[in-house]
Tab-separated table of C-alpha atoms in Angstrom:
chain	number	residue	atom	x	y	z
G	1	MET	CA	-80.082	20.675	-62.309
G	2	CYS	CA	-76.751	19.618	-63.600
G	3	GLU	CA	-77.906	15.952	-64.154
G	4	PRO	CA	-74.694	14.399	-63.190
G	5	LYS	CA	-73.479	11.010	-64.343
G	6	LEU	CA	-71.118	10.692	-61.305
G	7	LEU	CA	-72.120	11.910	-57.866
G	8	ILE	CA	-69.069	12.179	-55.261
G	9	ALA	CA	-70.626	12.015	-51.638
G	10	ASP	CA	-67.768	12.934	-49.370
G	11	GLU	CA	-68.726	12.007	-45.708
G	12	PRO	CA	-72.341	13.109	-46.319
G	13	THR	CA	-73.788	11.653	-43.040
G	14	THR	CA	-70.948	12.276	-40.747
G	15	ALA	CA	-72.211	13.780	-37.253
G	16	LEU	CA	-75.842	13.253	-38.172
G	17	ASP	CA	-78.263	11.131	-35.860
G	18	VAL	CA	-79.163	7.620	-36.981
G	19	THR	CA	-82.687	8.563	-38.533
G	20	ILE	CA	-81.512	11.443	-40.579
G	21	GLN	CA	-78.552	9.358	-41.727
G	22	LYS	CA	-80.873	6.681	-42.861
G	23	GLN	CA	-82.961	9.213	-44.619
G	24	ILE	CA	-80.073	10.669	-46.457
G	25	LEU	CA	-78.776	7.138	-47.489
G	26	ASP	CA	-82.439	6.300	-48.713
G	27	LEU	CA	-82.574	9.648	-50.552
G	28	LEU	CA	-79.314	8.984	-52.323
G	29	GLU	CA	-80.077	5.671	-53.182
G	30	THR	CA	-83.430	6.786	-54.679
G	31	LEU	CA	-81.704	9.518	-56.802
G	32	ARG	CA	-79.049	7.229	-57.979
G	33	LYS	CA	-81.601	4.734	-59.415
G	34	ARG	CA	-83.993	7.426	-60.685
G	35	ARG	CA	-81.296	9.388	-62.509
G	36	GLN	CA	-79.223	6.199	-63.542
G	37	MET	CA	-76.024	7.776	-62.050
G	38	SER	CA	-72.954	6.284	-60.585
G	39	MET	CA	-72.003	7.402	-57.179
G	40	LEU	CA	-68.735	7.435	-55.115
G	41	PHE	CA	-69.502	7.385	-51.462
G	42	ILE	CA	-66.657	8.266	-49.130
G	43	THR	CA	-66.984	7.383	-45.499
G	44	HIS	CA	-65.008	6.163	-42.440
G	45	ASP	CA	-67.898	3.973	-41.306
G	46	LEU	CA	-67.946	0.548	-42.994
G	47	ALA	CA	-71.519	-0.042	-41.530
G	48	LEU	CA	-72.654	2.715	-43.981
G	49	VAL	CA	-70.844	0.908	-46.977
G	50	ASN	CA	-72.847	-2.216	-45.929
G	51	GLU	CA	-76.054	-0.178	-46.472
G	52	ILE	CA	-75.313	1.566	-49.730
G	53	ALA	CA	-72.348	0.239	-51.757
G	54	ASP	CA	-71.997	-2.415	-54.340
G	55	GLN	CA	-68.189	-2.412	-54.443
G	56	VAL	CA	-65.829	-1.132	-51.816
G	57	ILE	CA	-62.074	0.098	-51.752
G	58	VAL	CA	-60.296	0.128	-48.391
G	59	MET	CA	-57.563	2.696	-48.325
G	60	ARG	CA	-54.802	3.314	-45.809
G	61	HIS	CA	-51.963	5.961	-46.177
G	62	GLY	CA	-52.712	6.502	-49.763
G	63	GLU	CA	-52.670	2.743	-50.656
G	64	ILE	CA	-55.624	0.447	-51.699
G	65	ARG	CA	-55.421	-2.273	-49.153
G	66	GLU	CA	-58.624	-4.113	-50.471
G	67	TYR	CA	-60.986	-3.784	-53.161
G	68	GLY	CA	-64.065	-6.008	-54.174
G	69	LEU	CA	-67.727	-6.573	-54.001
G	70	ALA	CA	-68.903	-4.940	-50.822
G	71	LYS	CA	-70.662	-8.009	-49.516
G	72	GLU	CA	-67.622	-10.335	-50.011
G	73	VAL	CA	-65.118	-7.572	-48.433
G	74	LEU	CA	-67.382	-7.255	-45.472
G	75	GLU	CA	-68.276	-10.743	-44.768
G	76	ARG	CA	-64.717	-12.018	-45.679
G	77	PRO	CA	-62.310	-9.420	-45.427
G	78	GLN	CA	-59.001	-10.562	-46.399
G	79	ASP	CA	-56.698	-7.611	-45.344
G	80	PRO	CA	-56.047	-7.202	-41.739
G	81	TYR	CA	-56.500	-3.565	-41.935
G	82	THR	CA	-60.049	-4.299	-43.342
G	83	LYS	CA	-60.802	-6.468	-40.178
G	84	ALA	CA	-59.311	-3.898	-37.894
G	85	LEU	CA	-61.816	-1.090	-39.391
G	86	LEU	CA	-64.813	-3.587	-38.804
G	87	LEU	CA	-63.872	-4.643	-35.454
G	88	CYS	CA	-62.850	-1.211	-33.844
G	89	ARG	CA	-66.349	0.052	-33.874
G	90	PRO	CA	-68.441	-0.906	-30.965
G	91	THR	CA	-71.471	-3.269	-31.717
G	92	LEU	CA	-74.811	-4.039	-30.321
G	93	SER	CA	-74.099	-7.722	-29.665
G	94	HIS	CA	-71.143	-7.636	-27.191
G	95	ARG	CA	-69.315	-5.146	-25.128
G	96	PRO	CA	-65.520	-5.984	-24.708
G	97	TYR	CA	-63.525	-4.628	-21.751
G	98	ARG	CA	-61.590	-2.606	-24.311
G	99	LEU	CA	-62.278	-1.807	-27.847
G	100	PRO	CA	-59.675	-3.244	-30.414
G	101	VAL	CA	-57.587	-0.837	-32.120
G	102	ILE	CA	-55.467	-0.844	-35.175
G	103	ASN	CA	-52.424	-2.011	-33.876
G	104	ASP	CA	-54.107	-5.046	-32.186
G	105	PHE	CA	-54.468	-6.378	-35.633
G	106	LEU	CA	-51.340	-5.263	-37.418
G	107	LYS	CA	-47.845	-6.196	-35.989
G	108	GLN	CA	-44.880	-4.013	-36.873
G	109	GLN	CA	-41.464	-4.794	-38.101
G	110	GLN	CA	-38.616	-2.785	-36.570
G	111	ASP	CA	-38.755	-0.241	-39.424
G	112	GLY	CA	-42.422	0.491	-38.372
G	113	GLN	CA	-44.030	-1.213	-41.372
G	114	LEU	CA	-47.344	-3.188	-40.542
G	115	VAL	CA	-46.980	-6.581	-41.810
G	116	GLU	CA	-49.180	-9.284	-40.364
G	117	ASP	CA	-52.555	-10.289	-39.269
G	118	VAL	CA	-52.969	-10.969	-35.435
G	119	GLN	CA	-56.002	-13.467	-34.797
G	120	LEU	CA	-59.021	-11.983	-33.026
G	121	SER	CA	-58.640	-14.598	-30.467
G	122	GLU	CA	-55.280	-13.129	-29.196
G	123	ILE	CA	-56.921	-9.869	-28.314
G	124	LYS	CA	-58.438	-9.474	-24.973
G	125	ILE	CA	-62.092	-9.327	-25.457
G	126	THR	CA	-63.250	-9.872	-21.698
G	127	GLU	CA	-66.648	-8.660	-21.451
G	128	ARG	CA	-67.213	-5.206	-19.448
G	129	LYS	CA	-70.057	-5.299	-17.238
G	130	ARG	CA	-72.395	-2.241	-17.308
G	131	GLY	CA	-75.515	-1.137	-15.602
G	132	LEU	CA	-76.882	-0.025	-12.204
G	133	VAL	CA	-77.783	-2.545	-9.447
G	134	GLY	CA	-79.480	-0.295	-7.038
G	135	GLY	CA	-77.838	1.433	-3.869
G	136	GLU	CA	-75.142	3.438	-5.812
G	137	GLU	CA	-74.070	6.879	-4.607
G	138	ILE	CA	-76.018	9.553	-6.266
G	139	ILE	CA	-73.517	12.514	-7.399
G	140	LEU	CA	-75.968	14.653	-9.464
G	141	ASP	CA	-79.908	14.690	-8.985
G	142	VAL	CA	-81.769	16.748	-11.637
G	143	GLN	CA	-85.444	17.455	-10.987
G	144	ASN	CA	-87.738	19.133	-13.463
G	145	LEU	CA	-85.265	20.776	-15.624
G	146	LYS	CA	-86.683	23.032	-18.199
G	147	LYS	CA	-85.349	25.472	-21.067
G	148	SER	CA	-87.336	27.485	-23.144
G	149	PHE	CA	-86.260	29.859	-25.923
G	150	PHE	CA	-88.524	32.695	-27.498
G	151	SER	CA	-88.507	34.336	-30.816
G	152	ARG	CA	-90.691	37.278	-31.909
G	153	LYS	CA	-94.016	36.891	-33.337
G	154	GLY	CA	-95.499	39.932	-35.081
G	155	PHE	CA	-94.847	43.426	-33.623
G	156	PHE	CA	-95.538	42.809	-29.842
G	157	GLY	CA	-95.916	38.727	-29.395
G	158	LYS	CA	-93.576	36.396	-28.913
G	159	GLU	CA	-93.431	32.501	-29.487
G	160	GLU	CA	-92.025	29.919	-26.978
G	161	TYR	CA	-90.036	26.910	-28.058
G	162	GLN	CA	-89.640	24.107	-25.235
G	163	ALA	CA	-86.234	22.704	-25.660
G	164	VAL	CA	-86.193	20.857	-22.388
G	165	LYS	CA	-89.448	19.991	-21.003
G	166	GLY	CA	-89.112	18.966	-17.236
G	167	ALA	CA	-86.211	16.537	-17.383
G	168	SER	CA	-85.545	14.545	-14.113
G	169	PHE	CA	-82.710	11.846	-13.766
G	170	GLN	CA	-79.803	11.003	-11.513
G	171	LEU	CA	-76.074	10.318	-12.195
G	172	ALA	CA	-74.520	7.604	-9.966
G	173	LYS	CA	-70.850	8.121	-8.854
G	174	GLY	CA	-68.333	6.612	-11.101
G	175	LYS	CA	-71.007	5.637	-13.603
G	176	THR	CA	-72.010	6.805	-17.236
G	177	LEU	CA	-75.380	8.120	-18.093
G	178	GLY	CA	-75.911	8.030	-22.055
G	179	LEU	CA	-78.246	10.655	-23.779
G	180	VAL	CA	-79.449	9.830	-27.140
G	181	GLY	CA	-82.075	11.244	-29.523
G	182	GLU	CA	-82.317	12.957	-32.908
G	183	SER	CA	-80.851	16.347	-33.469
G	184	GLY	CA	-82.873	18.910	-31.605
G	185	SER	CA	-83.964	16.600	-28.942
G	186	GLY	CA	-82.498	18.659	-26.180
G	187	LYS	CA	-79.536	16.521	-25.436
G	188	THR	CA	-76.674	19.318	-25.808
G	189	THR	CA	-79.113	21.868	-24.124
G	190	ILE	CA	-79.063	19.720	-20.863
G	191	GLY	CA	-75.560	19.777	-20.880
G	192	LEU	CA	-74.985	23.478	-21.325
G	193	LEU	CA	-77.712	24.004	-18.451
G	194	LEU	CA	-75.575	21.832	-16.163
G	195	MET	CA	-72.580	23.896	-17.096
G	196	ARG	CA	-74.504	27.144	-16.734
G	197	LEU	CA	-73.695	28.127	-20.307
G	198	GLN	CA	-77.218	28.543	-20.764
G	199	GLN	CA	-79.821	29.566	-18.115
G	200	ALA	CA	-82.484	27.244	-17.067
G	201	THR	CA	-86.024	28.339	-17.225
G	202	GLY	CA	-86.791	26.104	-14.391
G	203	GLY	CA	-85.913	23.136	-12.293
G	204	GLN	CA	-82.906	22.243	-10.014
G	205	ALA	CA	-79.794	20.277	-10.309
G	206	LEU	CA	-78.393	19.108	-6.884
G	207	PHE	CA	-74.742	18.504	-6.922
G	208	GLN	CA	-73.407	17.522	-3.444
G	209	GLY	CA	-76.665	18.603	-1.842
G	210	LYS	CA	-76.576	22.113	-3.374
G	211	ASP	CA	-78.520	23.437	-6.246
G	212	ILE	CA	-76.009	24.681	-8.827
G	213	LEU	CA	-78.536	26.279	-10.907
G	214	ALA	CA	-79.783	28.734	-7.903
G	215	MET	CA	-76.098	29.739	-6.912
G	216	SER	CA	-74.747	33.159	-7.585
G	217	GLU	CA	-71.666	33.342	-10.102
G	218	LYS	CA	-69.222	33.541	-6.855
G	219	GLU	CA	-70.861	30.440	-5.222
G	220	PHE	CA	-70.891	28.460	-8.477
G	221	ARG	CA	-67.218	29.118	-9.196
G	222	GLN	CA	-66.036	26.718	-6.372
G	223	TYR	CA	-68.341	23.901	-7.831
G	224	GLN	CA	-67.527	24.723	-11.506
G	225	ARG	CA	-64.094	23.007	-11.532
G	226	LYS	CA	-66.083	19.798	-10.505
G	227	ILE	CA	-68.105	19.675	-13.666
G	228	GLN	CA	-66.361	19.867	-16.951
G	229	ILE	CA	-67.404	19.425	-20.514
G	230	ILE	CA	-65.673	17.970	-23.576
G	231	PHE	CA	-67.169	19.478	-26.768
G	232	GLN	CA	-67.806	17.903	-30.124
G	233	ASN	CA	-65.241	19.825	-32.243
G	234	PRO	CA	-61.571	19.462	-31.250
G	235	TYR	CA	-60.587	21.800	-33.982
G	236	ALA	CA	-62.886	24.762	-32.631
G	237	SER	CA	-62.508	24.096	-28.750
G	238	LEU	CA	-58.897	24.793	-28.292
G	239	ASN	CA	-57.276	28.236	-28.354
G	240	PRO	CA	-55.096	28.146	-31.754
G	241	ARG	CA	-52.777	31.097	-30.206
G	242	PHE	CA	-51.952	29.117	-27.102
G	243	THR	CA	-49.347	26.146	-26.843
G	244	VAL	CA	-50.624	22.989	-25.278
G	245	GLY	CA	-48.681	23.907	-22.300
G	246	GLN	CA	-50.692	27.184	-22.046
G	247	ILE	CA	-54.004	25.475	-22.638
G	248	LEU	CA	-53.447	23.049	-19.712
G	249	MET	CA	-51.981	25.524	-17.480
G	250	GLU	CA	-54.493	28.294	-17.764
G	251	PRO	CA	-57.433	26.762	-15.953
G	252	MET	CA	-54.878	25.569	-13.186
G	253	GLN	CA	-53.921	29.455	-12.615
G	254	ILE	CA	-57.567	30.664	-12.852
G	255	HIS	CA	-58.598	28.186	-10.074
G	256	GLY	CA	-55.431	28.460	-7.980
G	257	ILE	CA	-54.170	24.826	-8.655
G	258	GLY	CA	-50.358	24.582	-8.028
G	259	SER	CA	-48.165	26.950	-6.019
G	260	ASN	CA	-46.214	28.198	-9.121
G	261	ASP	CA	-45.767	27.518	-12.792
G	262	ALA	CA	-43.150	25.051	-12.213
G	263	GLU	CA	-45.596	22.807	-10.275
G	264	ARG	CA	-48.278	23.470	-12.945
G	265	LYS	CA	-46.176	22.461	-15.605
G	266	ARG	CA	-45.232	19.211	-13.883
G	267	LEU	CA	-48.925	18.332	-13.469
G	268	ALA	CA	-49.609	19.213	-16.981
G	269	LEU	CA	-46.703	16.905	-18.358
G	270	GLU	CA	-48.227	14.260	-16.035
G	271	LEU	CA	-51.652	14.797	-17.682
G	272	LEU	CA	-50.238	14.496	-21.096
G	273	ASP	CA	-48.724	11.190	-20.107
G	274	LYS	CA	-52.116	10.176	-18.911
G	275	VAL	CA	-53.816	10.797	-22.318
G	276	SER	CA	-50.853	9.199	-24.230
G	277	LEU	CA	-49.254	12.193	-25.733
G	278	PRO	CA	-45.584	12.846	-25.629
G	279	VAL	CA	-43.910	15.406	-23.355
G	280	GLN	CA	-43.062	17.384	-26.738
G	281	ALA	CA	-46.818	18.179	-27.094
G	282	PHE	CA	-46.350	20.686	-24.227
G	283	ASP	CA	-44.597	23.418	-26.620
G	284	ARG	CA	-46.603	22.651	-29.808
G	285	TYR	CA	-49.765	24.322	-30.984
G	286	PRO	CA	-53.239	22.585	-31.704
G	287	HIS	CA	-52.864	22.922	-35.507
G	288	GLU	CA	-49.997	20.572	-35.276
G	289	PHE	CA	-52.207	17.661	-34.081
G	290	SER	CA	-54.621	15.327	-35.619
G	291	GLY	CA	-58.421	15.419	-34.500
G	292	GLY	CA	-58.039	12.503	-32.065
G	293	GLN	CA	-54.885	14.044	-30.636
G	294	ARG	CA	-56.836	17.361	-30.024
G	295	GLN	CA	-59.662	15.591	-28.280
G	296	ARG	CA	-57.048	14.056	-26.006
G	297	ILE	CA	-55.735	17.580	-25.103
G	298	ALA	CA	-59.327	18.529	-24.479
G	299	ILE	CA	-59.735	15.807	-22.114
G	300	ALA	CA	-56.436	16.550	-20.399
G	301	ARG	CA	-57.462	20.316	-20.032
G	302	CYS	CA	-60.545	19.102	-18.248
G	303	LEU	CA	-58.570	16.763	-15.901
G	304	THR	CA	-56.234	19.657	-14.861
G	305	LEU	CA	-59.308	20.658	-12.549
G	306	LYS	CA	-59.663	17.266	-10.953
G	307	PRO	CA	-63.416	17.150	-11.789
G	308	GLU	CA	-65.897	14.823	-10.594
G	309	ILE	CA	-68.272	14.854	-13.560
G	310	LEU	CA	-67.431	15.102	-17.249
G	311	ILE	CA	-69.930	15.906	-19.868
G	312	CYS	CA	-68.997	14.433	-23.195
G	313	ASP	CA	-70.952	16.342	-25.845
G	314	GLU	CA	-70.596	14.294	-29.116
G	315	SER	CA	-66.887	13.957	-28.163
G	316	VAL	CA	-66.155	11.325	-30.408
G	317	SER	CA	-68.600	11.635	-33.302
G	318	ALA	CA	-66.048	13.706	-35.447
G	319	LEU	CA	-63.395	10.976	-35.232
G	320	ASP	CA	-62.875	7.991	-37.432
G	321	VAL	CA	-63.612	4.528	-36.104
G	322	SER	CA	-59.863	3.544	-35.303
G	323	VAL	CA	-59.289	6.905	-33.439
G	324	GLN	CA	-62.807	6.800	-31.828
G	325	ALA	CA	-61.901	3.355	-30.341
G	326	GLN	CA	-58.681	4.771	-28.702
G	327	VAL	CA	-60.622	7.763	-27.273
G	328	LEU	CA	-63.188	5.545	-25.849
G	329	ASN	CA	-60.823	3.356	-24.221
G	330	LEU	CA	-59.059	6.432	-22.845
G	331	LEU	CA	-62.237	7.614	-21.194
G	332	GLN	CA	-62.865	4.157	-19.728
G	333	ASP	CA	-59.318	3.911	-18.268
G	334	LEU	CA	-59.634	7.511	-16.786
G	335	GLN	CA	-63.118	6.504	-15.111
G	336	ASP	CA	-61.585	3.350	-13.686
G	337	GLU	CA	-58.663	5.236	-12.275
G	338	PHE	CA	-60.520	8.381	-10.998
G	339	GLY	CA	-63.789	7.337	-10.326
G	340	LEU	CA	-65.339	10.014	-12.737
G	341	SER	CA	-68.978	10.229	-13.587
G	342	TYR	CA	-69.826	10.671	-17.226
G	343	ILE	CA	-72.747	12.224	-19.127
G	344	PHE	CA	-72.299	10.894	-22.407
G	345	ILE	CA	-74.264	12.725	-25.145
G	346	SER	CA	-74.260	11.067	-28.596
G	347	HIS	CA	-76.313	10.360	-31.719
G	348	ASP	CA	-74.348	7.148	-32.073
G	349	LEU	CA	-76.485	4.430	-30.280
G	350	SER	CA	-73.685	1.694	-30.733
G	351	VAL	CA	-71.163	3.879	-29.159
G	352	VAL	CA	-73.675	4.931	-26.183
G	353	LYS	CA	-74.422	1.313	-25.573
G	354	TYR	CA	-70.785	0.375	-25.263
G	355	ILE	CA	-69.815	3.094	-22.798
G	356	SER	CA	-73.023	3.680	-20.664
G	357	ASP	CA	-74.571	2.134	-17.544
G	358	GLN	CA	-77.837	3.792	-18.106
G	359	ILE	CA	-79.425	5.442	-21.158
G	360	MET	CA	-81.811	8.249	-21.406
G	361	VAL	CA	-83.594	8.602	-24.683
G	362	MET	CA	-84.880	12.163	-25.628
G	363	ASN	CA	-87.358	13.331	-28.149
G	364	HIS	CA	-88.483	16.928	-28.682
G	365	GLY	CA	-87.359	17.961	-25.217
G	366	ASP	CA	-89.120	14.889	-23.390
G	367	ILE	CA	-87.506	12.010	-21.706
G	368	VAL	CA	-89.354	9.143	-23.331
G	369	GLU	CA	-87.271	6.237	-21.838
G	370	ILE	CA	-84.603	5.654	-19.167
G	371	ALA	CA	-83.266	2.005	-18.627
G	372	ASN	CA	-80.124	0.115	-17.924
G	373	SER	CA	-77.849	-0.103	-21.196
G	374	ASP	CA	-78.436	-3.922	-21.901
G	375	GLU	CA	-82.078	-3.601	-20.971
G	376	LEU	CA	-83.059	-0.756	-23.276
G	377	TYR	CA	-81.354	-2.570	-26.355
G	378	GLN	CA	-82.876	-5.903	-25.628
G	379	SER	CA	-86.435	-4.672	-24.858
G	380	PRO	CA	-87.147	-1.072	-25.647
G	381	GLN	CA	-90.470	-0.066	-24.421
G	382	HIS	CA	-91.098	3.163	-26.309
G	383	GLU	CA	-91.834	3.419	-30.101
G	384	TYR	CA	-89.458	6.215	-30.509
G	385	THR	CA	-86.522	4.125	-28.970
G	386	LYS	CA	-87.583	1.236	-31.156
G	387	ARG	CA	-87.348	3.636	-34.284
G	388	LEU	CA	-83.993	4.781	-33.356
G	389	LEU	CA	-82.609	1.122	-32.924
G	390	SER	CA	-84.067	0.007	-36.168
G	391	ALA	CA	-82.010	2.775	-37.964
G	392	ILE	CA	-78.641	1.634	-36.739
G	393	PRO	CA	-76.361	0.338	-39.637
G	394	GLN	CA	-74.601	-2.734	-38.952
G	395	ALA	CA	-71.332	-3.873	-40.810
G	396	VAL	CA	-70.562	-7.637	-40.680
G	397	VAL	CA	-67.342	-9.536	-40.468
G	398	GLU	CA	-66.524	-13.374	-39.731
C-alpha cells in the first residue's frame, strides 16, 4: 500500500447506480478517517459534494467561481453559476415543465460574457403532469420475456444465469416507461432483446399486434425502423470515420427514405435543426463535438427513421448536469412534437422520476414493482424500491 497523504478521486462514482455509489462514498470516507488522509473529490454532481465534502470549489472555464464550506455554498450559493448547477438537476420534490439550464441564470453581454444572476422566479417552472390515467393506447405489450445466459461448468456441464425472469409490461403511446435498478438487474438486457440485438429465451413482444421476437429477419426489417435505441456512450456509438451527414444519411439509404441524396441531405439538415445543432455540423466528424452534442447527433440519427419507440439506454448518465438538462428537455420536446414513446433505462432515480409517466423497478432479473411515477416515489411498496430511494444523494439550495 502507498499510504498516501492525499487521495485524488476523479469522478469515481460516475455511471454507477445509487446503491453502489453510496457504498463507494462510504468506503472513501471510511478510508479517509482511518488513514488520516486528505481527499480531493472531483465530480460534476453537487449532490455528491453534499454527501462527502467539507469544502467545495466550483469551477467554470478554468476559473474558480465560488469557494467555501460545502454546507454554506450548497445552502446559500452566491455565484449564479453555482445556483445553475444546483437547479439544473432534476429533484424528487417537483417536476418543472422544462429543466432550467445554465443560460437561464446567466445573462450575456454583447461580447458573450456571462454577467448577472437571473431570479428563479423569472424562469418558467410550470409543473409537467406525468402518469397514466387508464385507457391509453398500448403500443408495445411484452409478456413473460426471458433471457438466460449459459457458462461452462466442468467438462460437460453448463450453468444457467437468468438475466430476465419472465418480465411483463406495457408501453403506452406517447408516454415514457422508466426502467430502474442496480447494475446487473436486467434493464439493458430488456432493451437489447426488444431491439433483437440479443435473442430472447422466451416470451413475446407485441408491436402493432405482431410478435417482433418471433419474426424472421426479413419480416423484422420493416418493423426495425419503428423501434430505435440511443446508447449510453456517445463517444463509442458514432462511426468516427463518417461525417455527421453520412451518419444521418446512411440509415435513410438502407431503409429507402428519400428519393435521392439531395432529399436525404435536406431531411438530415432539418433534423440537425430539430436537435439544435448548426448546419455546419453536417460536414464535421464526431470527434469535433462535445459529449452532449454527440448525444444530440445520436438522437437525430434515430429520428431519421421516423420511429415510434425510442429506447434510451443510460443516454444521459455520461453527461454533466447542465448538458443532461438540455438533452432531457430535447427528449421531451421531441416526444411532444412527434408523439414518441420512450423506454428510459437509467440508474439515476431523480432523472427517471422527472421524465417518466410509469416506472418499473428491476432486481436480479425480476420486476419487483410497477407504478405511476409520483405514486412510486411517494409510497413505494417493495423493500428494494425503498432502499434505492433512500440511497439518492440530495443537494440543497435556497
